[in-house]
Amino acid sequence: MTQPVIALKVDVDTYVGTRDGVPRLLEIFDRFGIKATVYFSMGPDNSGKAIRRIFTRKGFLKKMLRTRAPSMYGVRTLLSGTILPAPMIAASFPGILRETERLGHEVGIHCWDHVRWHDYLPVMAKETVAMELGRACALFEEIFGHRARTTAAPGWTVTADSLDIQDALSLSYCSDGRGYAPFYPVVDGRRFATLQIPTTWPTMDEILGENGISPETANDHYLSLVKPGLNVHTIHAELEGKSMAPVFIDLLKRLRDLGARFITLAEGAAEYAAKAPDQMMSMGETAGRAGKVAVQGDRV
Ligand SMILES: [Zn+2]
């Protein structure tokens, strides 16, 4: 088999994930000499409001129980923004964000308010979408001293409006959806200018409990998914940076033994942009996840 190429995409969703999960992941990456791409939630941690999905989204409660979300995320996070005030994430830990970049990792924007984007994007006015990304961009620039070059949509949720605003931000590329290779998205008949680098593997919370996969066998499953071309694996500071850290370390050891080459998504964009075709992008189902995600479709 040709040398596997892997890009690790880190989604940081919460206050606790930023505070505890990111430093742990930085230490793990350092141990393996890996540079990753880390997407930060810049605004308030309203994770507790996700609780309403138990009542509004089919299959969510089942998933919560299957992945033991309360024990993995902690009660504090599950109540943030409900009876407890929503803490501001990036503004609380600018040092952790800067340290991530100082260590050579690529940094990008996950969102301003993760829960609001994930739950309301499809019904949001375009100005509100622009405001969500605009606030995140402003604080990003204040913390890092340069503009953001990439964003990754919360919950893999996009609309033609969100892609249009991302085009207007002149980003190098975005990583908003699920698929198999970099492409230029076509939504509602319109082709967007910002390259999409999709996540090619399922996330840990999607595979646990599916087809009898446990933390002990999760990495066998991941290794079976390694394909030629760019493999993109999304991990979460809240899982792989906390309770799933030992499983993640084992995955990295096994990938290293396979001779994998780890690159950032920016390096992936540079390598694959020229060959990227125009392809449909739409909200669709993915195994193990309640609700829809942006998926790569047919060639246009
Ligand atoms: Zn996220």
CSV table of N, CA and C and ligand atoms in Angstrom, one decimal, residues 11-13 41 110 114 153-155 236, ligand 1:
chain,number,residue,atom,x,y,z
A,11,ASP,N,-11.8,19.7,16.3
A,11,ASP,CA,-12.9,20.6,16.6
A,11,ASP,C,-12.9,20.8,18.1
A,12,VAL,N,-12.9,22.1,18.5
A,12,VAL,CA,-13.0,22.5,19.9
A,12,VAL,C,-14.3,23.1,20.1
A,13,ASP,N,-15.2,22.4,20.8
A,13,ASP,CA,-16.6,22.9,20.9
A,13,ASP,C,-16.9,23.7,22.2
A,41,SER,N,-13.9,27.3,18.9
A,41,SER,CA,-15.2,28.0,19.1
A,41,SER,C,-14.8,29.3,19.8
A,110,HIS,N,-14.0,27.6,14.3
A,110,HIS,CA,-15.1,26.6,14.3
A,110,HIS,C,-16.4,27.4,14.2
A,114,HIS,N,-21.5,27.7,18.9
A,114,HIS,CA,-21.7,26.4,18.3
A,114,HIS,C,-23.1,25.9,18.2
A,153,ALA,N,-17.5,24.3,9.8
A,153,ALA,CA,-18.8,24.5,10.3
A,153,ALA,C,-19.2,23.5,11.5
A,154,PRO,N,-19.8,24.1,12.5
A,154,PRO,CA,-20.3,23.2,13.6
A,154,PRO,C,-21.3,22.2,13.1
A,155,GLY,N,-21.2,21.0,13.6
A,155,GLY,CA,-22.2,20.0,13.2
A,155,GLY,C,-22.3,19.8,11.7
A,236,HIS,N,-12.3,15.5,18.6
A,236,HIS,CA,-12.8,16.5,19.4
A,236,HIS,C,-12.0,16.7,20.7
B,1,ZN,ZN,-18.1,21.1,16.8
